[in-house]
Every structure is written in structure tokens, then in C-alpha cells.
Coordinates of C-alpha atoms and ligand atoms in Angstrom, one line a residue:
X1 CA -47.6 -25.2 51.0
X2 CA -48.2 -28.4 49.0
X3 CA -51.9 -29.6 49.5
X4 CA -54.5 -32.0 48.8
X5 CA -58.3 -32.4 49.2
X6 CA -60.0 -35.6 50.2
X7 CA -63.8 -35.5 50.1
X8 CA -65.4 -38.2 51.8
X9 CA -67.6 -40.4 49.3
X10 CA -70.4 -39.6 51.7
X11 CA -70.3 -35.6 51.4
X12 CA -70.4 -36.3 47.9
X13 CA -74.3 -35.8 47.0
X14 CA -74.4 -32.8 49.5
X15 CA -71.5 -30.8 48.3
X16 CA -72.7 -30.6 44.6
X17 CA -76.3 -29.8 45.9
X18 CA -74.8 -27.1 48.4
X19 CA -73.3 -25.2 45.0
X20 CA -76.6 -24.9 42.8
X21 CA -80.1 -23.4 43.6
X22 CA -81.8 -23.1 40.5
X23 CA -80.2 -20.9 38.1
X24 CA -78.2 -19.1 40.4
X25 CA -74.9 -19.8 42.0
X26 CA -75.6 -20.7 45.7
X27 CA -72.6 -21.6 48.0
X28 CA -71.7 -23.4 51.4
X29 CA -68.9 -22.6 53.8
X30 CA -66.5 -25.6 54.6
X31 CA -64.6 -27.1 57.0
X32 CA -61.7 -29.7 56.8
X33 CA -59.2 -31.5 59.1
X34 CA -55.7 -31.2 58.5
X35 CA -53.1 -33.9 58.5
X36 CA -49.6 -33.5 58.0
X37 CA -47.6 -35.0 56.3
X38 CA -43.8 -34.4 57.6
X39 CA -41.9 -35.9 54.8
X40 CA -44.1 -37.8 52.2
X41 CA -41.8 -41.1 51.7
X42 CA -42.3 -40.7 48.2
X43 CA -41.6 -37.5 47.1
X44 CA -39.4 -37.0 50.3
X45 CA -41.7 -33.6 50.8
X46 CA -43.6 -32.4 53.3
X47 CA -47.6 -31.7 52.3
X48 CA -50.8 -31.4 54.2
X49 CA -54.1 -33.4 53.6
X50 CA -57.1 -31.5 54.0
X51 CA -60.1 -33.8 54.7
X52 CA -63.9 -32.2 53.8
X53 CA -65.4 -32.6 57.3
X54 CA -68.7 -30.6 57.1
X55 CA -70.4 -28.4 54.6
X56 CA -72.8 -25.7 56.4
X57 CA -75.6 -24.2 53.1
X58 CA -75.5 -20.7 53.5
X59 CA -78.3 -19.4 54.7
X60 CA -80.2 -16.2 52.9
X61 CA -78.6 -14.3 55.7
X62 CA -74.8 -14.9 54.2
X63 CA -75.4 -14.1 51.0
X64 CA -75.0 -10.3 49.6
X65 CA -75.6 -10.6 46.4
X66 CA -75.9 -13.8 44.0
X67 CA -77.2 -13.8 40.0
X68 CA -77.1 -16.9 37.3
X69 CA -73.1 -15.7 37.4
X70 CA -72.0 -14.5 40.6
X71 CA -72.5 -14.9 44.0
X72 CA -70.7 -12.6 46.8
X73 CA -70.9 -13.7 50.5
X74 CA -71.0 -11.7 53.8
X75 CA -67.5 -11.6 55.5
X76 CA -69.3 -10.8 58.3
X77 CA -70.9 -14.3 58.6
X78 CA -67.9 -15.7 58.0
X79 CA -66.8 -14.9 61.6
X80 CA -69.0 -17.1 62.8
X81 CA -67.3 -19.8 60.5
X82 CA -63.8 -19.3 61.6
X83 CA -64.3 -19.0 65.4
X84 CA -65.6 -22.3 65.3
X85 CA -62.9 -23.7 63.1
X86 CA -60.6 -22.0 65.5
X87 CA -61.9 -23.6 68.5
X88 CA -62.1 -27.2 66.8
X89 CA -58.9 -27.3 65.0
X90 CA -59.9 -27.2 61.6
X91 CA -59.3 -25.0 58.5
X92 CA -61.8 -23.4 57.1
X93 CA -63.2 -22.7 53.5
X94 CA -66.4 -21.6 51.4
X95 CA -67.7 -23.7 47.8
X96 CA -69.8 -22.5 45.1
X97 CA -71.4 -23.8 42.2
X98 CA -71.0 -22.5 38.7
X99 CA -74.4 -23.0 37.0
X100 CA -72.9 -21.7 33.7
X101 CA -70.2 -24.3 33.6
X102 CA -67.7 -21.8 33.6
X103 CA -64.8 -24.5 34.5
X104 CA -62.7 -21.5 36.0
X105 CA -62.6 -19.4 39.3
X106 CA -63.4 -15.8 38.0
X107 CA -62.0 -12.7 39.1
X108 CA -64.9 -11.8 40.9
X109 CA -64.1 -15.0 43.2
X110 CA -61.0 -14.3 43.1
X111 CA -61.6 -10.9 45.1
X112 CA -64.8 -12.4 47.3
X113 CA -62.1 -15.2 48.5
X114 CA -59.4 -12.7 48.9
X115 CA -61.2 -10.5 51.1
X116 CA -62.3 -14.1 53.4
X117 CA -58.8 -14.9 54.0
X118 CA -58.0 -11.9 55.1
X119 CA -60.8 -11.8 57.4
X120 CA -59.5 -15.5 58.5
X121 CA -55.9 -13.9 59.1
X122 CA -57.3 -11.0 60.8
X123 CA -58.9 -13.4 63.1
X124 CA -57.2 -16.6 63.2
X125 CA -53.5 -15.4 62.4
X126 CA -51.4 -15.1 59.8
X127 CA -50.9 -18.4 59.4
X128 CA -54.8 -19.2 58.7
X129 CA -55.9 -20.7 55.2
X130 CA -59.3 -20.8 53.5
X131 CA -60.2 -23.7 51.0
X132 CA -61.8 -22.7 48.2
X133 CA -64.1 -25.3 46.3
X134 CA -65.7 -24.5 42.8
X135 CA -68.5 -27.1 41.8
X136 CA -69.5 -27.6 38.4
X137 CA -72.4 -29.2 36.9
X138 CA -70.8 -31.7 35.1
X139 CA -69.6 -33.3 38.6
X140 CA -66.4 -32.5 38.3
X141 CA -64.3 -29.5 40.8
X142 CA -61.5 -26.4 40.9
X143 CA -60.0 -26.3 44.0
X144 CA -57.1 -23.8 45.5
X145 CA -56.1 -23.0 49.1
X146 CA -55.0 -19.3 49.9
X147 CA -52.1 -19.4 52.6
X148 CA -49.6 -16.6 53.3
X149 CA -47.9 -16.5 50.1
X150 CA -49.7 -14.2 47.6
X151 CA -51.6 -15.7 45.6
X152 CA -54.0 -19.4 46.2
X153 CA -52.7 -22.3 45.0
X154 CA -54.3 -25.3 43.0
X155 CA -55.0 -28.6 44.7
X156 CA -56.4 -31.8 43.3
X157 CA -59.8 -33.1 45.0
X158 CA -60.4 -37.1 45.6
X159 CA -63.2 -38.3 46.8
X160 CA -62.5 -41.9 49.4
X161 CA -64.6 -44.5 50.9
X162 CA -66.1 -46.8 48.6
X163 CA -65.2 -45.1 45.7
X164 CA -62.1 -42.9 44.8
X165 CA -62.1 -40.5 41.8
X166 CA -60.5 -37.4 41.5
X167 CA -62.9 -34.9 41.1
X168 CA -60.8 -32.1 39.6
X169 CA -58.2 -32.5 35.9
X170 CA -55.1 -34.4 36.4
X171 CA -52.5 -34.8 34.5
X172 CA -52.5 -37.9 32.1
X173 CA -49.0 -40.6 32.1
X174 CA -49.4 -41.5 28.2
X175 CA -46.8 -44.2 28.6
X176 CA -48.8 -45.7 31.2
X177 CA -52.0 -45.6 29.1
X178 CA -50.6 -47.5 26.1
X179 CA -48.8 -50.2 27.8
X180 CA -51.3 -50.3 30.1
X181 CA -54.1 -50.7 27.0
X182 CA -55.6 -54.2 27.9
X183 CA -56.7 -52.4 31.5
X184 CA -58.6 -50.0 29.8
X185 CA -60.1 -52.4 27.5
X186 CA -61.5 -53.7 31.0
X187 CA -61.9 -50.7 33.2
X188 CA -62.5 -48.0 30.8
X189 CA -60.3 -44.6 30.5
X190 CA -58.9 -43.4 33.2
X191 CA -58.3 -46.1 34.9
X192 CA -54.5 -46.7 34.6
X193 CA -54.5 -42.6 35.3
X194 CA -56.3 -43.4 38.6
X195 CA -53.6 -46.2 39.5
X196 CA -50.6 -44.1 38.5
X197 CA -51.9 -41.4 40.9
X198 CA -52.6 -43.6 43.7
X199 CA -50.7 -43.8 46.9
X200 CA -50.6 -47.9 48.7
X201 CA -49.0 -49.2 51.6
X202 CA -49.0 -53.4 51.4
X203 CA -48.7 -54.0 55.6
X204 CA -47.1 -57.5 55.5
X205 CA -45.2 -59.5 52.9
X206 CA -45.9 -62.3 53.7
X207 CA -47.9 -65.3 51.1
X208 CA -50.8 -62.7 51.0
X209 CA -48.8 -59.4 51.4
X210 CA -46.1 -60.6 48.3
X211 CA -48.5 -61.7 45.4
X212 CA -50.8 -58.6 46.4
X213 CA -47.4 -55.7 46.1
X214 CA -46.0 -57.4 42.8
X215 CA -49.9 -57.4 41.3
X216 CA -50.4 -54.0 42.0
X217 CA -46.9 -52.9 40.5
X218 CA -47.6 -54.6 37.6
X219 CA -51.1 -52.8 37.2
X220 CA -49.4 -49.5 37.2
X221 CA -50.0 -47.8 40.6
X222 CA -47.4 -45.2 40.8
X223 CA -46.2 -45.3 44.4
X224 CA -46.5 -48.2 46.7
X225 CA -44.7 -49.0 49.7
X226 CA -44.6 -52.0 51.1
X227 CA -44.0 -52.9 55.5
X228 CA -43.0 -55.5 57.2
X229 CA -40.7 -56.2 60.1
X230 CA -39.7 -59.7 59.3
X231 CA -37.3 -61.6 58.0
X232 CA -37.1 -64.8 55.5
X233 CA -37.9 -68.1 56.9
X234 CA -37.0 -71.3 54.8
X235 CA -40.7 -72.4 55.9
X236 CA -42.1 -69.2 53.6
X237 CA -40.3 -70.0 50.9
X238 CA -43.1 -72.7 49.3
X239 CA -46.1 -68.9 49.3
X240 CA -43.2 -66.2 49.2
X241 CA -43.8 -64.4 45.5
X242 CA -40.4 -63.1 44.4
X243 CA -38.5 -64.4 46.9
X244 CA -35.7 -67.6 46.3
X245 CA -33.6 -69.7 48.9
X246 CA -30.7 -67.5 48.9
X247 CA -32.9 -64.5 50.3
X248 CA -33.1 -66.7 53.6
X249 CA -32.6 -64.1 56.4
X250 CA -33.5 -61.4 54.1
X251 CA -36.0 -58.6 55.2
X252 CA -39.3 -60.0 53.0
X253 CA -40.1 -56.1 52.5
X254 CA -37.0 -55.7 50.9
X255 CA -37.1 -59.2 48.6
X256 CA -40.4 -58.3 47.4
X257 CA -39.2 -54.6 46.5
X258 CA -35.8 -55.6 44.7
X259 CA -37.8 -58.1 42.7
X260 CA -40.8 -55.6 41.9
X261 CA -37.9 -52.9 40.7
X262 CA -36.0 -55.9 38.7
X263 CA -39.1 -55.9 36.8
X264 CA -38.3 -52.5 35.4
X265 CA -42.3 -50.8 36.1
X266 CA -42.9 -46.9 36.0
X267 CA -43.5 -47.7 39.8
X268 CA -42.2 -45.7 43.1
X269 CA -41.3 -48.8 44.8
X270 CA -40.5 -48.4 48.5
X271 CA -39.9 -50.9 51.5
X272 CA -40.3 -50.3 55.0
X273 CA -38.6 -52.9 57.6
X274 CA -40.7 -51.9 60.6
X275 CA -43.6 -52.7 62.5
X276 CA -47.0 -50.8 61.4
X277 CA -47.2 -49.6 65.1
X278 CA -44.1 -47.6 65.3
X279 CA -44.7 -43.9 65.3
X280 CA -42.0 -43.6 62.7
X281 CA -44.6 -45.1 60.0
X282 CA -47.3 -42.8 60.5
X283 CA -45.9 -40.5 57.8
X284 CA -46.3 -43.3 55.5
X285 CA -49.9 -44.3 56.6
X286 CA -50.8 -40.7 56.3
X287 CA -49.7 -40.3 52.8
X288 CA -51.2 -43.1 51.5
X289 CA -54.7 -43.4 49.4
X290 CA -55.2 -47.0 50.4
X291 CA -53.8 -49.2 52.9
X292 CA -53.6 -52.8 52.0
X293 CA -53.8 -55.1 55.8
X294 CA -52.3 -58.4 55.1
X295 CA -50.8 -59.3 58.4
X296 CA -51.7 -61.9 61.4
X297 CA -51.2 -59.4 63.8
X298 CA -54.1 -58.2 65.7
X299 CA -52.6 -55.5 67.5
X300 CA -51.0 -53.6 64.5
X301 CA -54.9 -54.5 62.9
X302 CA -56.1 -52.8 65.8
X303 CA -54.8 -49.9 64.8
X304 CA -55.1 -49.3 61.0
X305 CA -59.0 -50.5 62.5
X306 CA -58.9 -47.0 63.6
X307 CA -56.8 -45.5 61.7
X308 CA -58.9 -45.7 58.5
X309 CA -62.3 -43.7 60.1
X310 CA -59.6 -41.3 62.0
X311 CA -58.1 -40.3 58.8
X312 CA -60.4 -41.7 56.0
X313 CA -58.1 -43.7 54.4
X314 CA -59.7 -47.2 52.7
X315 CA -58.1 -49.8 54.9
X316 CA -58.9 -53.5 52.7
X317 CA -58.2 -55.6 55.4
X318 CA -57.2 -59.8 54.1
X319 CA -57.3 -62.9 56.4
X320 CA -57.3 -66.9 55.5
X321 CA -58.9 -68.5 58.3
X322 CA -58.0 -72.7 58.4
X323 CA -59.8 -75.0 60.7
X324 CA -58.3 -78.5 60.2
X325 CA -60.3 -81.0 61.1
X326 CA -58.9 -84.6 61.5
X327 CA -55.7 -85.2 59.5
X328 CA -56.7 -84.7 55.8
X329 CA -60.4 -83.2 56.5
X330 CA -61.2 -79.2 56.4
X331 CA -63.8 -77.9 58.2
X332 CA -63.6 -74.5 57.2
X333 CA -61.2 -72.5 54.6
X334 CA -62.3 -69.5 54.3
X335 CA -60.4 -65.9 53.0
X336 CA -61.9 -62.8 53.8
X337 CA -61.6 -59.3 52.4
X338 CA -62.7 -56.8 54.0
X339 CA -63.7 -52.7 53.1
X340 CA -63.1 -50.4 56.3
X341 CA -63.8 -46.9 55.5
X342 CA -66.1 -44.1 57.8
X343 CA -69.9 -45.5 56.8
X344 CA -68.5 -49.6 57.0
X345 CA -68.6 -51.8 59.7
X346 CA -65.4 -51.9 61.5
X347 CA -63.1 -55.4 62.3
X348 CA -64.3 -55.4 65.9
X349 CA -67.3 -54.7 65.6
X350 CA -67.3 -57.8 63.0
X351 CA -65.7 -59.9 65.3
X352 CA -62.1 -60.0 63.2
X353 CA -59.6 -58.8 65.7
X354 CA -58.9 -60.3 69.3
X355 CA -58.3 -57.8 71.7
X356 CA -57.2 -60.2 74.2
X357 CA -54.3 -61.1 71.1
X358 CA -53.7 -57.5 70.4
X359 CA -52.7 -56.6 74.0
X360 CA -50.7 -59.7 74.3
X361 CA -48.7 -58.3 70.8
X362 CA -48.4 -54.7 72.4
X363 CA -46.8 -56.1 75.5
X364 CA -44.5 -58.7 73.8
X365 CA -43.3 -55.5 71.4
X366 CA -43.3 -53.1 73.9
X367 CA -41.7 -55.4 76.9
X368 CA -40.2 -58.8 76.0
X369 CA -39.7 -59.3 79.8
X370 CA -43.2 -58.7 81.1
X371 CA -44.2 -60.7 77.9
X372 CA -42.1 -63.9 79.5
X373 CA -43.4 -63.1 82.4
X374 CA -46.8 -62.9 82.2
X375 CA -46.8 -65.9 80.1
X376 CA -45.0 -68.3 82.6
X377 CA -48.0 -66.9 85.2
X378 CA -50.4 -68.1 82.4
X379 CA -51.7 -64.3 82.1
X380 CA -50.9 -64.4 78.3
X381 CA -50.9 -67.4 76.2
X382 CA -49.0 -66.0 73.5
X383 CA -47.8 -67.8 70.0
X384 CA -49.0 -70.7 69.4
X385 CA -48.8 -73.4 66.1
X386 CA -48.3 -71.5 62.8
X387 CA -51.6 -71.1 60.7
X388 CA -52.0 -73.7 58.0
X389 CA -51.3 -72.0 54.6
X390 CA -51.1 -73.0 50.8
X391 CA -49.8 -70.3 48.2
X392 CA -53.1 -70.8 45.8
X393 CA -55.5 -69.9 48.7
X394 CA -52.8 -66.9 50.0
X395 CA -52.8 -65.8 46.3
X396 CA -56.3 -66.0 45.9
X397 CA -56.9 -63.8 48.8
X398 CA -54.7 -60.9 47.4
X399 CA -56.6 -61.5 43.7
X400 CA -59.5 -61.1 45.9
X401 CA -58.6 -57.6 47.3
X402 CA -57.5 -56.4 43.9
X403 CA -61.0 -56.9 42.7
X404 CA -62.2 -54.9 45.4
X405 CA -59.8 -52.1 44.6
X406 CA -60.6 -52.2 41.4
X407 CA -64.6 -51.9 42.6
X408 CA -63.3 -48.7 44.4
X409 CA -61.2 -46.8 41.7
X410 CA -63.4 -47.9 38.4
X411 CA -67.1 -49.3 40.0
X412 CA -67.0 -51.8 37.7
X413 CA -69.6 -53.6 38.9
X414 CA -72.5 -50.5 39.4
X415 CA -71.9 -48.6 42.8
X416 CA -75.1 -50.9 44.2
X417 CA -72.6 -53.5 43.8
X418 CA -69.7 -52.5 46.0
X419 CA -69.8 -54.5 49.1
X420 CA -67.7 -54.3 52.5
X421 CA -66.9 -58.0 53.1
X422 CA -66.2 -60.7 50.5
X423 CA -65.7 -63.9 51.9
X424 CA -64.2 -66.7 49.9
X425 CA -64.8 -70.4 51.2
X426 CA -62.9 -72.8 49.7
X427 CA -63.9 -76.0 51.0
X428 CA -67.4 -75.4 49.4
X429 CA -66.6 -73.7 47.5
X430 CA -68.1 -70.7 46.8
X431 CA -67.9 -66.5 47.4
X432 CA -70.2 -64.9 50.0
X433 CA -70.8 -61.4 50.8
X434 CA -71.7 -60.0 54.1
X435 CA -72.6 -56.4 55.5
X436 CA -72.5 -56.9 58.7
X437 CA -73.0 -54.1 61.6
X438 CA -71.7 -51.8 64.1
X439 CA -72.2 -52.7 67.8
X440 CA -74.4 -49.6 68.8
X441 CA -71.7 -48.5 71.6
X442 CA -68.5 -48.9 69.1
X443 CA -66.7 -45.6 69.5
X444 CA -64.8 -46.3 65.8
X445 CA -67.8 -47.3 63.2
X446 CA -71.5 -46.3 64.7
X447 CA -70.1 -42.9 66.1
X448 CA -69.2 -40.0 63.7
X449 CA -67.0 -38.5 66.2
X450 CA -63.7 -39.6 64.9
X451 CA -64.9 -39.7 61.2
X452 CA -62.0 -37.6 58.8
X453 CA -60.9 -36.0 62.5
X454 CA -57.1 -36.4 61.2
X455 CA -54.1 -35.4 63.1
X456 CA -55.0 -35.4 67.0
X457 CA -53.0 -35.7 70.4
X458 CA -52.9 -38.6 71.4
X459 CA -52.8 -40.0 67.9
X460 CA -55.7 -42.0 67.1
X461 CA -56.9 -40.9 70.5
X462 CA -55.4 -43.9 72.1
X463 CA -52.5 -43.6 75.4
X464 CA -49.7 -45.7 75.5
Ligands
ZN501 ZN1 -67.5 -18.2 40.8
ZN502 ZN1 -67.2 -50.9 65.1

């Protein structure tokens, strides 16, 4: 089993409290989600995503015995743990803390863990796993996941949401850090470390979509993919990055990717001719860190909107909003980026995404004939005029977005600094940021229902 461990930004505080009281080693148990991964489209393997859902403190009942260097739990309260996790669909595990700083699981743990996955098989089947989390004071974690095979494996632990850091050692690209020196000068160490691990989809490649994939290949993430199901116009050549008059009919996912790989970058370069919708991408959603939105469409919006709280991903959403007025005259230019993570506001909630449009998109994919229909009845009213567009403001929204990556993976600007919408008006012109909040009934951002829930049927809860 290949595995990784996501911990939600926001469990953060309360999993390193869970493993210290005092001098002694306390604990928690755990329970995570699970999303699978069939075939990662990088690695072409298939691997799991464990998401931190829930750390339960042991209570003085659970514990059998703990000291300044041990700490052995009851696997009789453990029961408790994995009939729950049974009946909810969720894996379960236990953390502890190390007081010492002894930066290694010790035999001892080894034979406390042993003894809870084989109470979890006993119960839960064969096929059961326990996480196992090791805290240390330094902030930093050890993690491994015991399966069927003999002995637990090592995972890595990221944290997502407004920040991502892995909390546990990885291993560092030294190619990558010295041609990638003048980042470093800006971001600190392992920065170019946390690009070259980093996992992005670019949805779109389009004028925002193209300057944002070729930026971030050129920073050094290590695997990005980039989706669209459209094909070159003449009339996007003048905000197209990489892309020239003979690519005319050319998938733009694919123009941007041959030019990113004719660069010659330590990159996993992928493109996707699709439509973010089809159940064929979800794979590729699934296994990425980071989703980059830089479409039109509503109804594909619609569902990364979900999609990020579902499976706590960081969706940065992009738009450039132009309201002519007159011939020459703007009234309003603004581009928007926008953080969507479990704890932000969500793009309905901020008023971004027309459901009316995104049903209209659903039926014209879905059923080009009820689409025609419908619109001769006037039930839809469907296209439209193109947007207005000029490749410096498209650009400028994708340098945008990168910034707020950047905020996420190095908190360059002090976490009290990080913001969920940055708003960029041109015509003033000047930057604005905005918080916004959730409508108390939305189901996506002021619930914690669906928060890190991962893979459920119907995906993303949603028929149809
Ligand atoms: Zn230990
Ligand atoms: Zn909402």
C-alpha cells in the first residue's frame, strides 16, 4: 500500500497538544478518511490519501501505563474507536507525543501498535489499517500505517488549507536547490523542496490558465498537470503564453505542455484534453495538492467549489471580471483570486458562481439537444458575447495566484497575513482584500459535515 497523510491546517494546534501532558507522553486516538487514488497520473500508481478527520484525547481511562518515555494504551478502549470508524467509513489510528525528542518510533510502540492492529483486524477484518502518528516537540512528525503486510510502513504528513508544510523529513532534489538559488534567497530553505514535492492541476489554459502553468514549471513544482477541453482559436492567440499561429486547432492543454517540456525543467508535465466534470479526471483532482481554477465555466467551478472542503484540497480559484462602459470607458476591471479550503468562505456563498449558468453548462454538456431546445423556448439563455480580455490583466491574474501559493507553501508574509480573497482593480487601480462569509444555511462552507469526508457515493454527494 502506498500512502499519504494530509492533516488539515486547522487540526494542527490540537494534534501537537493531544501528544504532550507535561513531562509525560500523552496520546490521542485518530481517525482519517480515505481517498483512493486508482492510478496517480503521475507516477501511473495507485495510492491512498488518508485525511486527519478527528483526534479524540485519551481519557485517563485508556491509558495503562504512561512515564516521561512511554506510554501504553488499553486495547480494550480501542474497541470503541474502531466500531465507530467501522460504521462511518473511516480508518482508524492512535498519536503520541515524544517529550524526549526521541525522533524515532521505539520498540515499545512498535509492540503497543502491533497489538491495536491486530485488535482492528480481529474486528474490522483483515483488511483494516491503523495510522500511527508520532509528535515531536520540535513540530515536526513520524508517521507509518500498519496494513496486512508485516511490518508498518512510512508515510509523509502535510498539513493543507492555508498553509502546506510537510510535517515529517523528506527527501531533498539538490539540483533543484541550486538552480533554483534566487528562490531561496526570497522564500528561505525549503522552499524549492516544497515545490518539487507538490502535486497541481491548472483547470483551463486559457490567457490566465497558460502564463499561470509555464510560471509554475519554471518555479520548480515537480508534477503539474494541466486540463482543458478546448481547442486553439486564432482570437486567443494575442493572451495565449506558448502557443503560435500554426497551433491553430491545437488542444491549448497540449500547446502549453509541449512548450513547458521544450523548456527542458525537472518538471512532470502532463495535459489533460477533458472537461473538469468528467468522472475520468477525478483521479487527477484527487492526486493533486493544489488545484489552480482558471476557467469561465461555472458549472465545472461548481464543482471544484465542493470538491476542495470534500477532499481538502486548496482550490485558488481566478476570474477577470470587465464591465465596459461606453466605447473606450471602464467601469470596472477587476481580477480576483480566491483561497477555497474547509475554514474559507466558499464561491457561492461569495456570490462567484451562477447556478442558473452552471445548470445551463451541465445540460448543454450533458444533452446538446435539450440544450437547443430549451434555448429556442427561452428557458436557457446560454453563450453570449465573449468576455473582454487583454494578456497584461490575464497575466496579472495568474502572477496574482502565484503569490498566494507562495503565501501557502512559505507564509512569507506572517500567517496573520494570509487572506482568502485578493482582489485586483485595475481601473483604480489598486489591490483589495476581502473575507467575506458563509451564508449560515450553505451546506459546503458553514457546515463541517463534508469537511476532509473524501471518497463518498454519490461523489461529492451530488446525483446526476
Ligand atoms: Zn513512543
Ligand atoms: Zn458557502
Amino acid at each position: 500500500m502506498s500512502a499519504d497523510i494530509i492533516l488539515p491546517e486547522r487540526l494542527r494546534e490540537a494534534t501537537f497538544h493531544a501528544g504532550f501532558d507535561g513531562s509525560n507522553e500523552a496520546g490521542a486516538w485518530v481517525l482519517c478518511s480515505e481517498v483512493k487514488i486508482s492510478t496517480d497520473p503521475w507516477t501511473k500508481l495507485a495510492r491512498t490519501k488518508l485525511i486527519v478527520q478527528d483526534i479524540l484525547p485519551l481519557t485517563i481511562g485508556d491509558i495503562e501505563s504512561s512515564s516521561q518515555t512511554h506510554l501504553t494504551v488499553r486495547t480494550t478502549s480501542f474497541i470503541k474507536v474502531l466500531k465507530y470508524a467501522q460504521l462511518h467509513n473511516l480508518v482508524p489510528g492512535f498519536l503520541h507525543g515524544h517529550p524526549s525528542g526521541h525522533a524515532d518510533f521505539s520498540l515499545r510502540d512498535d509492540d503497543n501498535e502491533r497489538k491495536l492492529w491486530q485488535a482492528a483486524s480481529n474486528r474490522n477484518g483483515k483488511e483494516a489499517t491503523l495510522v500511527s502518528l508520532l509528535v515531536l516537540p520540535d513540530g515536526t512528525m513520524r508517521a507509518r500505517v500498519w496494513d496486512s503486510s508485516k511490518n508498518p510502513i512510512s508515510v509523509t504528513v502535510a498539513t493543507n488549507g492555508s498553509s502546506r508544510q510537510f510535517l515529517t523529513p523528506i527527501l531533498v532534489n539538490s539540483v533543484c536547490e541550486s538552480n533554483l538559488d534566487r528562490q531561496t534567497r526570497v522564500f528561505g530553505d525549503g522552499f524549492n523542496n516544497s515545490l518539487h514535492n507538490l502535486n497541481v492541476t491548472v483547470v483551463g489554459a486559457g490567457g490566465t490558465g497558460s502564463p499561470l502553468a509555464i510560471m509554475l514549471a519554471r518555479s520548480g513544482v515537480g508534477q503539474l498537470a494541466v486540463l482543458d477541453p478546448d481547442h486553439i482559436e486564432a482570437s486567443n492567440i494575442h493572451r495565449l503564453h506558448g502557443a503560435s499561429y500554426k497551433d491553430i486547432g491545437r488542444a491549448k492543454a497540449e500547446v502549453v505542455v509541449d512548450h513547458i517540456q521544450s523548456i527542458d525543467l525537472a518538471v512532470n508535465a502532463k495535459a489533460c484534453v477533458g472537461n473538469v466534470l468528467d468522472a475520468d479526471c477525478r483521479d487527477l483532482l484527487k492526486a493533486s495538492d493544489i488545484i489552480f481554477c482558471a476557467t469561465d465555466d461555472h458549472a465545472g467551478r461548481m464543482m471544484l467549489n465542493r470538491f476542495a472542503y470534500f477532499y481538502e484540497t486548496l482550490v485558488i480559484d481566478m476570474g477577470l471580471a470587465v464591465e465596459p462602459e461606453g466605447k473606450r470607458l471602464i467601469r470596472d476591471m477587476t481580477g480576483r483570486v480566491t483561497m477555497i479550503y474547509p475554514g474559507a468562505t466558499c464561491l457561492l456563498c461569495r456570490n462567484i458562481i451562477d447556478p442558473l449558468r452552471a445548470r445551463e453548462e451541465e445540460l448543454l454538456r450533458k444533452s446538446p439537444k435539450e440544450f437547443n431546445k430549451q434555448q429556442k423556448e427561452g428557458y436557457v439563455i446560454g453563450g453570449g458575447d465573449p468576455e473582454p480580455a487583454f494578456i497584461a490583466m490575464t497575466t496579472s491574474v495568474a502572477c496574482m495566484a502565484i503569490d498566494e501559493m507562495a503565501q501557502v507553501l512559505s507564509g512569507f508574509r506572517g500567517n496573520k497575513r494570509a487572506v482568502t480573497q485578493r482582489l485586483r482593480r485595475f481601473q483604480i487601480p489598486e489591490d483589495r482584500c476581502s473575507g467575506g462569509a458563509p451564508e449560515p444555511d450553505c451546506p459546503v462552507c458553514a457546515s463541517t459535515e463534508y469537511w476532509g469526508i473524501g471518497d463518498i457515493n454519490p461523489f461529492l454527494d451530488r446525483v446526476g
